[in-house]
Coordinates of C-alpha atoms in Angstrom, one line a residue:
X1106 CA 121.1 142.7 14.9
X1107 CA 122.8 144.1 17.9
X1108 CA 124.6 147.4 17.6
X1109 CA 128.2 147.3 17.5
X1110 CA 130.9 149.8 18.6
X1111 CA 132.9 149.3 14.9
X1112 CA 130.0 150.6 13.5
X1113 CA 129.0 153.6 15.3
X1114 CA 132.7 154.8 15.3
X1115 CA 132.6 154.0 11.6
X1116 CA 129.7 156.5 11.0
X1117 CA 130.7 159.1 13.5
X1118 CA 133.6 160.0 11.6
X1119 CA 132.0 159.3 8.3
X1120 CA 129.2 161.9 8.9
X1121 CA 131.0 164.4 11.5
X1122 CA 134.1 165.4 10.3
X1123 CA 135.4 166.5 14.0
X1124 CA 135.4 162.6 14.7
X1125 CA 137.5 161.4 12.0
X1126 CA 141.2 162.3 13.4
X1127 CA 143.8 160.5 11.5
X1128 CA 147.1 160.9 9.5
X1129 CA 147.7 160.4 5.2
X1130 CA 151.4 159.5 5.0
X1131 CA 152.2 158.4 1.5
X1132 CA 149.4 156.6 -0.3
X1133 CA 148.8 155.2 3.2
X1134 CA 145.6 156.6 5.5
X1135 CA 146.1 155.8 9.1
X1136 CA 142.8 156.6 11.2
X1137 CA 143.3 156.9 15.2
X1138 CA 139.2 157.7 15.9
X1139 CA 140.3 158.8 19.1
X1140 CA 137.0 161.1 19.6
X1141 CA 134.9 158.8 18.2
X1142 CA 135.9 155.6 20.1
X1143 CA 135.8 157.8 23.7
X1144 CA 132.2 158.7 22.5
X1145 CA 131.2 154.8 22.2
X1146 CA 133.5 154.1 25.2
X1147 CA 131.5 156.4 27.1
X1148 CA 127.9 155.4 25.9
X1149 CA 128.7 152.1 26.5
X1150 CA 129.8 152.4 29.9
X1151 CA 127.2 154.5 31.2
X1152 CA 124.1 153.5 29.4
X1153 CA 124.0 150.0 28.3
X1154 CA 122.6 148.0 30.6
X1155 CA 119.5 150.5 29.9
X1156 CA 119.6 151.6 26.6
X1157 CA 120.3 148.6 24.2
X1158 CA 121.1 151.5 21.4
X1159 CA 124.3 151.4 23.2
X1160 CA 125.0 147.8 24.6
X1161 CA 127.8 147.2 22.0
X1162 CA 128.9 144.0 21.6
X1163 CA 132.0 144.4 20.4
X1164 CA 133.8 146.6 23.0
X1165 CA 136.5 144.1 23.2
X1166 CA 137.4 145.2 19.6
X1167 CA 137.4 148.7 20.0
X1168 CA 141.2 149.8 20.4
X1169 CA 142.4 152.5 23.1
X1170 CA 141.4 156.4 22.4
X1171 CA 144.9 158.1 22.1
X1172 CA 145.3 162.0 23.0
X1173 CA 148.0 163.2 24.4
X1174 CA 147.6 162.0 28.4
X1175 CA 148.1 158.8 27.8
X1176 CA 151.3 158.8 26.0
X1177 CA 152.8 161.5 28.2
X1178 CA 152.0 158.4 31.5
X1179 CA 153.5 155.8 29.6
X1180 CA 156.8 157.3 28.7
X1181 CA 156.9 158.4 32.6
X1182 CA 156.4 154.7 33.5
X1183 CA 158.8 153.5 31.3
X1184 CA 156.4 151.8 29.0
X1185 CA 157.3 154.5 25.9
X1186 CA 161.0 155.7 25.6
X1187 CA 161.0 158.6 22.8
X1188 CA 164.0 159.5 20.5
X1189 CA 166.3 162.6 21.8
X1190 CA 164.6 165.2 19.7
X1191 CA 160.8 164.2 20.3
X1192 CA 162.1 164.0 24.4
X1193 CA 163.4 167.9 23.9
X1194 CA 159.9 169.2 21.5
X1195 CA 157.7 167.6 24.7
X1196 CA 160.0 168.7 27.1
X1197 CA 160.4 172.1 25.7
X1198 CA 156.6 172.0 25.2
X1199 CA 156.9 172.8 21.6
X1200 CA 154.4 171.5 18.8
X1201 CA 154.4 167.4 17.3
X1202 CA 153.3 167.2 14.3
X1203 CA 152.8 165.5 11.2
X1204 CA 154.5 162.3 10.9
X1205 CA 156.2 162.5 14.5
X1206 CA 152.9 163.0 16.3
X1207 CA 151.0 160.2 14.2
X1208 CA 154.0 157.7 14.9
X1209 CA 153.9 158.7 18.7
X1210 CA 149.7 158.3 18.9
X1211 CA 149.8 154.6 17.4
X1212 CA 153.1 153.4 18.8
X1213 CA 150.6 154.3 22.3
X1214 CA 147.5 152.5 20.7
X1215 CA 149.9 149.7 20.1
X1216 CA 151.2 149.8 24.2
X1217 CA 148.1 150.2 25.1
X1218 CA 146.5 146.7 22.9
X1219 CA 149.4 144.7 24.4
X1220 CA 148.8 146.3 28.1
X1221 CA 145.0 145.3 27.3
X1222 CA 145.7 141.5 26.3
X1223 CA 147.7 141.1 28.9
X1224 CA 145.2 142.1 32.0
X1225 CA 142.5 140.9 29.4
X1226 CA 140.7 143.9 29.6
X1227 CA 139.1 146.1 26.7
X1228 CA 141.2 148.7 25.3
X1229 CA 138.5 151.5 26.0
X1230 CA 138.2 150.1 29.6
X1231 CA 141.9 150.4 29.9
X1232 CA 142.2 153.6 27.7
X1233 CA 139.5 155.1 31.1
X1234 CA 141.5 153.5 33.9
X1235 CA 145.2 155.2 32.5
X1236 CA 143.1 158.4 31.8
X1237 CA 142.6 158.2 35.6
X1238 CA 146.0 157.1 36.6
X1239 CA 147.3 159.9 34.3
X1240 CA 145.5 162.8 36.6
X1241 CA 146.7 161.8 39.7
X1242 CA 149.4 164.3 41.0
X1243 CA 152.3 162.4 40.5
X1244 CA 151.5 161.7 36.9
X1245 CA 149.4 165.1 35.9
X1246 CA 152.7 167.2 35.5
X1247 CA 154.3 164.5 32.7
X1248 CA 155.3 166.3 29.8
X1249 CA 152.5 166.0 26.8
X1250 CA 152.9 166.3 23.6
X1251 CA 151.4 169.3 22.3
X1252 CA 149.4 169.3 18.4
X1253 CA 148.4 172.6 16.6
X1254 CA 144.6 173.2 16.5
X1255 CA 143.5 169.7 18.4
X1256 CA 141.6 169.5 21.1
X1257 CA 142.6 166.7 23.6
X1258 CA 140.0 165.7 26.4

């Protein structure tokens, strides 16, 4: 069997809690994985074409990594408009949370899938290439979100 992204994600935040990053709202858990599916992003891209461990075959399923870069370059593009009082909390550079922060990370995760189908790209491939677009100078200073006792890369 060949080794599969889906999976590897799967057990990383199944056995390392710091991987499994999601949101319980109502009976409901929403999972974003956005650790884990940078790890298997990463691996892939530097390491498959000589380390079969990591030559993932389903990369084109794996869905965009979501911190708080990507959002923050979207909504400056135009792509993501945000609701008066979410604009003022990330303009005033106070703390998203809860329900607010989960519905901003997979509204992005959504962009970002549509973005991907359109260019036909991956969404980790396209996740990389905004990550980049989202350090140059005229995008760096973009208001992000900011989340209590997370870590965004």
């Amino acid at each position: 069997d060949k080794p599969t992204a889906s999976a590897f994600v799967f057990v990383l935040q199944k056995q390392l809690p710091v991987f499994c990053d999601g949101y319980t709202t109502g009976d409901t858990e929403i999972y974003v994985l956005s650790k884990a599916k940078l790890l298997a992003a990463e691996l892939h891209r530097r390491f498959s074409f000589r380390a079969p461990l990591f030559d993932f075959q389903d990369m084109d399923r794996l869905g965009s990594p979501m911190g708080n870069a990507i959002p923050a370059l979207l909504r400056s593009v135009g792509v993501l408009s945000y609701d008066p009082e979410l604009s003022r909390r990330v303009d005033e550079r106070r703390s998203v949370t809860g329900d607010l922060e989960m519905e901003l990370r997979c509204v992005a995760v959504h962009a970002c899938h549509q973005i991907a189908e359109a260019v036909e790209v991956n969404g980790a491939e396209l996740y990389l290439h905004l990550r980049n677009v989202a350090e140059k100078a005229e995008f760096a200073s973009a208001p992000r979100h900011l989340t209590p006792n997370t870590l965004f890369f």
